[in-house]
Tab-separated table of C-alpha atoms in Angstrom:
chain	number	residue	atom	x	y	z
A	1	UNK	CA	61.812	-106.151	179.447
A	2	UNK	CA	62.499	-108.652	176.642
A	3	UNK	CA	59.279	-110.111	175.291
A	4	UNK	CA	58.843	-113.066	172.907
A	5	UNK	CA	55.642	-112.812	170.885
A	6	UNK	CA	54.645	-115.864	168.952
A	7	UNK	CA	51.775	-115.602	166.507
A	8	UNK	CA	51.225	-119.186	165.773
A	9	UNK	CA	49.788	-119.111	162.030
A	10	UNK	CA	52.425	-116.522	160.875
A	11	UNK	CA	55.323	-117.423	163.285
A	12	UNK	CA	56.031	-120.980	162.132
A	13	UNK	CA	53.130	-123.042	163.447
A	14	UNK	CA	51.620	-124.073	160.136
A	15	UNK	CA	52.793	-127.351	158.585
A	16	UNK	CA	55.371	-127.084	155.905
A	17	UNK	CA	53.911	-129.503	153.514
A	18	UNK	CA	50.935	-127.203	152.692
A	19	UNK	CA	50.350	-123.452	151.962
A	20	UNK	CA	49.371	-121.049	154.767
A	21	UNK	CA	45.614	-120.144	154.030
A	22	UNK	CA	45.499	-116.470	153.159
A	23	UNK	CA	42.608	-115.757	155.249
A	24	UNK	CA	44.354	-117.172	158.487
A	25	UNK	CA	47.615	-115.254	157.667
A	26	UNK	CA	45.719	-112.050	157.403
A	27	UNK	CA	43.655	-112.623	160.696
A	28	UNK	CA	46.908	-113.518	162.365
A	29	UNK	CA	48.909	-110.510	160.969
A	30	UNK	CA	46.049	-108.275	161.951
A	31	UNK	CA	46.628	-109.355	165.687
A	32	UNK	CA	50.305	-109.377	165.594
A	33	UNK	CA	50.518	-106.060	164.285
A	34	UNK	CA	48.092	-104.491	166.579
A	35	UNK	CA	50.009	-106.372	169.702
A	36	UNK	CA	53.388	-105.160	168.350
A	37	UNK	CA	52.247	-101.435	168.048
A	38	UNK	CA	51.229	-101.437	171.558
A	39	UNK	CA	54.187	-103.046	172.834
A	40	UNK	CA	56.717	-100.901	171.076
A	41	UNK	CA	54.979	-97.750	172.600
A	42	UNK	CA	55.876	-99.302	176.027
A	43	UNK	CA	59.134	-97.816	177.222
A	44	UNK	CA	62.003	-100.312	178.033
A	45	UNK	CA	60.380	-103.149	176.009
A	46	UNK	CA	62.650	-105.160	173.281
A	47	UNK	CA	60.315	-107.534	171.150
A	48	UNK	CA	61.507	-110.777	169.332
A	49	UNK	CA	58.949	-112.484	167.097
A	50	UNK	CA	59.265	-115.517	164.658
A	51	UNK	CA	58.163	-115.303	161.019
A	52	UNK	CA	57.430	-118.111	158.513
A	53	UNK	CA	59.721	-117.929	155.551
A	54	UNK	CA	56.604	-118.349	153.235
A	55	UNK	CA	55.394	-114.815	154.361
A	56	UNK	CA	56.691	-111.335	153.817
A	57	UNK	CA	59.095	-110.044	156.419
A	58	UNK	CA	57.897	-107.734	159.111
A	59	UNK	CA	58.554	-104.029	158.548
A	60	UNK	CA	58.748	-103.342	162.214
A	61	UNK	CA	61.528	-102.473	164.682
A	62	UNK	CA	61.632	-105.903	166.313
A	63	UNK	CA	64.025	-108.727	166.276
A	64	UNK	CA	62.308	-111.258	163.834
A	65	UNK	CA	63.547	-114.825	163.626
A	66	UNK	CA	62.789	-116.448	160.188
A	67	UNK	CA	61.477	-120.049	160.492
A	68	UNK	CA	62.318	-121.978	157.303
A	69	UNK	CA	61.221	-125.532	158.646
A	70	UNK	CA	58.022	-125.498	160.944
A	71	UNK	CA	59.147	-128.854	162.216
A	72	UNK	CA	61.904	-127.170	164.236
A	73	UNK	CA	59.510	-124.308	165.454
A	74	UNK	CA	58.743	-125.985	168.939
A	75	UNK	CA	62.448	-126.361	169.977
A	76	UNK	CA	63.257	-122.872	168.611
A	77	UNK	CA	60.250	-121.389	170.534
A	78	UNK	CA	61.631	-123.079	173.693
A	79	UNK	CA	65.128	-121.743	173.455
A	80	UNK	CA	63.753	-118.266	172.571
A	81	UNK	CA	61.305	-118.376	175.655
A	82	UNK	CA	64.496	-119.124	177.971
A	83	UNK	CA	65.965	-116.009	176.669
A	84	UNK	CA	62.930	-113.639	177.156
A	85	UNK	CA	61.594	-112.113	180.522
A	86	UNK	CA	58.089	-112.570	179.201
A	87	UNK	CA	56.218	-114.768	176.459
A	88	UNK	CA	52.965	-113.829	174.576
A	89	UNK	CA	51.722	-116.520	172.500
A	90	UNK	CA	48.586	-115.963	169.987
A	91	UNK	CA	47.757	-119.468	169.208
A	92	UNK	CA	44.591	-121.309	168.652
A	93	UNK	CA	43.127	-123.978	171.046
A	94	UNK	CA	42.922	-126.473	168.081
A	95	UNK	CA	44.934	-129.621	168.426
A	96	UNK	CA	46.023	-128.330	171.915
A	97	UNK	CA	48.566	-125.889	170.456
A	98	UNK	CA	47.761	-122.912	172.993
A	99	UNK	CA	47.849	-125.436	175.747
A	100	UNK	CA	51.201	-126.864	174.699
A	101	UNK	CA	52.614	-123.422	174.117
A	102	UNK	CA	51.479	-122.254	177.734
A	103	UNK	CA	52.750	-125.481	179.373
A	104	UNK	CA	56.190	-124.956	177.775
A	105	UNK	CA	56.398	-121.384	178.960
A	106	UNK	CA	55.349	-122.221	182.518
A	107	UNK	CA	58.191	-125.050	182.516
A	108	UNK	CA	60.646	-122.631	181.358
A	109	UNK	CA	60.169	-120.301	184.395
A	110	UNK	CA	59.479	-117.249	182.323
A	111	UNK	CA	56.552	-114.922	182.565
A	112	UNK	CA	53.613	-116.251	180.594
A	113	UNK	CA	51.592	-113.036	179.277
A	114	UNK	CA	48.464	-115.115	178.795
A	115	UNK	CA	46.257	-117.449	180.785
A	116	UNK	CA	47.557	-120.364	182.823
A	117	UNK	CA	47.741	-123.735	181.365
A	118	UNK	CA	44.842	-124.980	183.763
A	119	UNK	CA	42.425	-122.391	182.403
A	120	UNK	CA	43.491	-123.021	178.929
A	121	UNK	CA	42.895	-126.536	179.185
A	122	UNK	CA	39.209	-126.108	180.301
A	123	UNK	CA	38.559	-123.239	177.701
A	124	UNK	CA	40.156	-125.408	175.039
A	125	UNK	CA	37.187	-127.765	175.237
A	126	UNK	CA	33.682	-126.360	174.495
A	127	UNK	CA	32.121	-129.257	176.331
A	128	UNK	CA	34.433	-128.842	179.361
A	129	UNK	CA	33.896	-124.908	179.342
A	130	UNK	CA	30.162	-125.446	179.241
A	131	UNK	CA	30.143	-128.097	182.233
A	132	UNK	CA	32.103	-125.726	184.447
A	133	UNK	CA	30.435	-122.425	183.593
A	134	UNK	CA	27.024	-124.091	183.923
A	135	UNK	CA	27.881	-125.486	187.338
A	136	UNK	CA	28.901	-122.127	188.566
A	137	UNK	CA	25.336	-120.996	187.514
A	138	UNK	CA	26.301	-118.986	184.457
A	139	UNK	CA	24.089	-119.075	181.327
A	140	UNK	CA	25.516	-121.242	179.051
A	141	UNK	CA	24.364	-122.963	175.597
A	142	UNK	CA	24.439	-126.774	176.464
A	143	UNK	CA	27.047	-128.765	174.774
A	144	UNK	CA	27.193	-132.340	174.258
A	145	UNK	CA	29.634	-134.694	172.386
A	146	UNK	CA	28.561	-135.794	168.960
A	147	UNK	CA	27.220	-139.475	168.957
A	148	UNK	CA	25.364	-141.772	166.529
A	149	UNK	CA	22.128	-140.971	168.483
A	150	UNK	CA	20.134	-138.032	167.275
A	151	UNK	CA	20.577	-134.813	169.514
A	152	UNK	CA	17.638	-134.043	171.907
A	153	UNK	CA	14.707	-131.891	170.323
A	154	UNK	CA	13.776	-131.464	166.648
A	155	UNK	CA	16.720	-128.925	165.806
A	156	UNK	CA	18.151	-126.798	164.549
A	157	UNK	CA	21.665	-127.599	166.079
A	158	UNK	CA	25.013	-126.181	165.661
A	159	UNK	CA	27.860	-128.709	165.179
A	160	UNK	CA	31.706	-127.773	165.581
A	161	UNK	CA	34.992	-129.175	166.656
A	162	UNK	CA	35.132	-129.305	170.490
A	163	UNK	CA	38.660	-127.509	170.191
A	164	UNK	CA	37.682	-125.527	167.257
A	165	UNK	CA	38.518	-121.677	166.866
A	166	UNK	CA	36.620	-119.072	165.119
A	167	UNK	CA	33.644	-120.729	162.764
A	168	UNK	CA	36.062	-123.367	161.460
A	169	UNK	CA	33.955	-126.291	160.593
A	170	UNK	CA	30.758	-125.006	162.196
A	171	UNK	CA	27.535	-125.734	160.739
A	172	UNK	CA	23.974	-125.422	161.187
A	173	UNK	CA	21.952	-128.763	161.063
A	174	UNK	CA	18.094	-128.384	160.489
A	175	UNK	CA	16.747	-131.607	161.175
A	176	UNK	CA	17.131	-135.288	161.838
A	177	UNK	CA	17.714	-136.455	158.190
A	178	UNK	CA	20.236	-133.601	157.753
A	179	UNK	CA	21.951	-134.951	160.896
A	180	UNK	CA	22.287	-138.310	159.717
A	181	UNK	CA	23.591	-137.144	156.401
A	182	UNK	CA	26.406	-134.990	158.284
A	183	UNK	CA	27.334	-137.850	160.343
A	184	UNK	CA	27.972	-140.227	157.199
A	185	UNK	CA	30.047	-137.680	155.313
A	186	UNK	CA	33.028	-138.052	157.613
A	187	UNK	CA	34.529	-139.090	161.028
A	188	UNK	CA	32.842	-136.841	163.338
A	189	UNK	CA	34.818	-137.882	166.588
A	190	UNK	CA	35.922	-134.577	168.492
A	191	UNK	CA	32.926	-132.779	167.417
A	192	UNK	CA	30.143	-131.349	169.671
A	193	UNK	CA	26.556	-130.319	169.139
A	194	UNK	CA	24.613	-127.350	170.564
A	195	UNK	CA	20.915	-126.329	170.182
A	196	UNK	CA	20.936	-123.221	167.794
A	197	UNK	CA	20.451	-120.115	169.957
A	198	UNK	CA	18.569	-117.289	168.178
A	199	UNK	CA	19.869	-113.760	168.926
A	200	UNK	CA	22.603	-111.438	168.029
A	201	UNK	CA	26.240	-112.839	167.878
A	202	UNK	CA	28.577	-110.777	170.186
A	203	UNK	CA	31.794	-111.014	172.012
A	204	UNK	CA	33.308	-109.486	175.297
A	205	UNK	CA	36.665	-108.326	175.269
A	206	UNK	CA	38.325	-108.242	179.020
A	207	UNK	CA	41.404	-108.130	180.850
A	208	UNK	CA	41.738	-110.814	183.770
A	209	UNK	CA	43.818	-111.552	186.693
A	210	UNK	CA	43.340	-113.841	189.833
A	211	UNK	CA	39.633	-114.247	189.266
A	212	UNK	CA	38.922	-110.695	188.249
A	213	UNK	CA	37.658	-109.120	185.189
A	214	UNK	CA	38.019	-105.806	183.820
A	215	UNK	CA	35.469	-105.659	180.840
A	216	UNK	CA	36.649	-103.430	178.016
A	217	UNK	CA	34.041	-103.574	175.292
A	218	UNK	CA	31.098	-105.635	173.907
A	219	UNK	CA	31.664	-106.230	170.273
A	220	UNK	CA	28.852	-107.035	167.743
A	221	UNK	CA	30.244	-110.053	165.358
A	222	UNK	CA	29.789	-110.433	161.912
A	223	UNK	CA	28.836	-113.971	161.388
A	224	UNK	CA	27.107	-115.213	158.164
A	225	UNK	CA	25.671	-118.568	157.171
A	226	UNK	CA	25.882	-119.867	153.691
A	227	UNK	CA	24.632	-123.330	152.632
A	228	UNK	CA	24.556	-124.093	156.272
A	229	UNK	CA	28.140	-123.282	157.061
A	230	UNK	CA	28.984	-120.496	159.484
A	231	UNK	CA	31.853	-117.964	158.877
A	232	UNK	CA	33.284	-114.961	160.852
A	233	UNK	CA	34.115	-111.911	158.798
A	234	UNK	CA	35.051	-109.404	161.682
A	235	UNK	CA	32.353	-107.120	163.372
A	236	UNK	CA	32.138	-103.719	165.138
A	237	UNK	CA	34.641	-103.536	168.093
A	238	UNK	CA	32.541	-101.611	170.848
A	239	UNK	CA	29.415	-101.704	168.698
A	240	UNK	CA	27.135	-102.959	171.602
A	241	UNK	CA	26.510	-101.452	174.836
A	242	UNK	CA	28.486	-102.952	177.805
A	243	UNK	CA	25.535	-103.725	179.661
A	244	UNK	CA	25.439	-104.732	183.626
A	245	UNK	CA	24.321	-108.152	182.386
A	246	UNK	CA	27.229	-108.485	180.078
A	247	UNK	CA	29.696	-107.152	182.620
A	248	UNK	CA	28.423	-109.587	185.227
A	249	UNK	CA	28.778	-112.314	183.009
A	250	UNK	CA	32.669	-111.348	182.338
A	251	UNK	CA	32.963	-111.261	186.012
A	252	UNK	CA	31.330	-114.504	186.588
A	253	UNK	CA	33.720	-116.130	183.938
A	254	UNK	CA	36.743	-114.734	185.545
A	255	UNK	CA	35.771	-115.954	188.914
A	256	UNK	CA	34.942	-119.446	187.746
A	257	UNK	CA	38.263	-119.785	185.778
A	258	UNK	CA	40.702	-117.852	188.131
A	259	UNK	CA	43.666	-118.938	185.778
A	260	UNK	CA	42.419	-116.507	182.967
A	261	UNK	CA	44.961	-113.853	182.682
A	262	UNK	CA	45.477	-110.852	180.311
A	263	UNK	CA	43.569	-110.520	177.081
A	264	UNK	CA	40.333	-112.835	177.183
A	265	UNK	CA	37.387	-113.097	174.932
A	266	UNK	CA	33.846	-114.237	175.602
A	267	UNK	CA	31.673	-115.501	172.748
A	268	UNK	CA	27.822	-114.850	173.673
A	269	UNK	CA	24.390	-114.698	171.957
A	270	UNK	CA	22.457	-111.840	173.146
A	271	UNK	CA	18.740	-112.914	173.074
A	272	UNK	CA	15.740	-111.431	174.492
A	273	UNK	CA	16.096	-112.991	177.713
A	274	UNK	CA	19.849	-111.666	177.873
A	275	UNK	CA	23.018	-112.821	177.129
A	276	UNK	CA	24.300	-116.558	176.839
A	277	UNK	CA	27.864	-117.801	176.817
A	278	UNK	CA	29.103	-119.699	173.656
A	279	UNK	CA	32.570	-120.172	174.370
A	280	UNK	CA	35.545	-118.684	176.197
A	281	UNK	CA	38.698	-117.584	174.331
A	282	UNK	CA	41.740	-117.683	176.961
A	283	UNK	CA	43.806	-115.524	174.810
A	284	UNK	CA	43.940	-112.503	172.575
A	285	UNK	CA	41.253	-112.422	169.997
A	286	UNK	CA	40.413	-110.992	166.536
A	287	UNK	CA	38.423	-108.120	168.245
A	288	UNK	CA	41.755	-106.940	170.128
A	289	UNK	CA	42.673	-105.463	166.526
A	290	UNK	CA	40.211	-102.538	167.329
A	291	UNK	CA	40.636	-102.330	171.012
A	292	UNK	CA	43.101	-99.433	171.236
A	293	UNK	CA	41.161	-97.279	168.872
A	294	UNK	CA	37.937	-98.064	170.403
A	295	UNK	CA	38.771	-97.456	173.919
A	296	UNK	CA	42.197	-95.278	173.835
A	297	UNK	CA	43.863	-97.925	175.950
A	298	UNK	CA	47.109	-99.431	175.253
A	299	UNK	CA	46.090	-103.161	175.915
A	300	UNK	CA	49.681	-104.379	176.145
A	301	UNK	CA	50.882	-101.802	178.704
A	302	UNK	CA	47.668	-102.733	180.548
A	303	UNK	CA	48.470	-106.456	180.495
A	304	UNK	CA	52.132	-105.773	181.478
A	305	UNK	CA	50.885	-103.470	184.420
A	306	UNK	CA	48.472	-106.447	185.440
A	307	UNK	CA	51.627	-108.712	185.504
A	308	UNK	CA	53.077	-106.693	188.290
A	309	UNK	CA	53.138	-107.905	191.822
A	310	UNK	CA	50.972	-106.316	193.095
A	311	UNK	CA	49.281	-105.912	189.877
A	312	UNK	CA	48.236	-102.239	188.549
A	313	UNK	CA	44.530	-102.479	187.314
A	314	UNK	CA	43.587	-100.616	184.089
A	315	UNK	CA	41.993	-97.253	184.403
A	316	UNK	CA	38.309	-97.404	183.493
A	317	UNK	CA	37.400	-96.789	179.783
A	318	UNK	CA	35.554	-93.433	179.819
A	319	UNK	CA	34.410	-93.484	176.112
A	320	UNK	CA	34.109	-95.960	173.496
A	321	UNK	CA	34.239	-95.019	169.777
A	322	UNK	CA	33.122	-98.292	167.821
A	323	UNK	CA	35.720	-99.518	165.308
A	324	UNK	CA	34.715	-101.574	162.133
A	325	UNK	CA	36.826	-104.719	161.678
A	326	UNK	CA	36.637	-106.521	158.651
A	327	UNK	CA	38.676	-109.586	157.483
A	328	UNK	CA	38.535	-109.184	153.935
A	329	UNK	CA	41.729	-108.684	151.985
């Protein structure tokens, strides 16, 4: 089976007129190497990747296509997708990148080893995700678009891009005066606001197909707050008990968004009254870097099994060994 893997940041998706941020390149490479290690352990799989010329070449037995001009990336990806049997994108929702890539693969007629475009379109918007999940009766932190009006309540609130990934441009606003100052700093169109939800930041890693979910791990996230700015530094994969409440939440998300496929992450806050959903990541997430070590499961092989017709469900995870994941260089 010929599989094209495109990690957006390291594989040609970043503009040529600016340097690739070191933190994004590191995070992208961590996910890419974890996925490639799993795929290379699957018999009969041949992997093609693209690689930005500004980064060191990959020291792995894969076909690597160097991209010297990112302006040509999309046309190259389209050509390479048509040559593959399956395509596995690792791309952010920001600026519609993941949705565009998913739509391109579906149009090529090749197997998309990621969530369908319809699910990606919903999950790419935090406001749309909250509306859909809330309508299905799932516990979600409310989301509303930013406007000139003060948000409800007295704060604190969390503001972030509606299509953001990770903690990029995510801030804590403590009151109305700070809110008005933040609004005046820059154009805030495309941002959303949520009431701050106290509790433990966590995520769920799961596999999905056709409205079903197979929860793998619950991960404790390392989210810090400095000067009102949130940042994500990794966490402990499998560092929380995969409780019945968390497993039910995973299954509820998959049932509500049946287009979710393969590796999916759900960010949650675990508070005294139980878990509340923050957002859904319809793709491989950073926590996937530690999944195989934590569970013993070859996640890529499990996704390929789920892609079969009929699908072959993953074996239950019998034991979890927590894995510390840090994004520091």
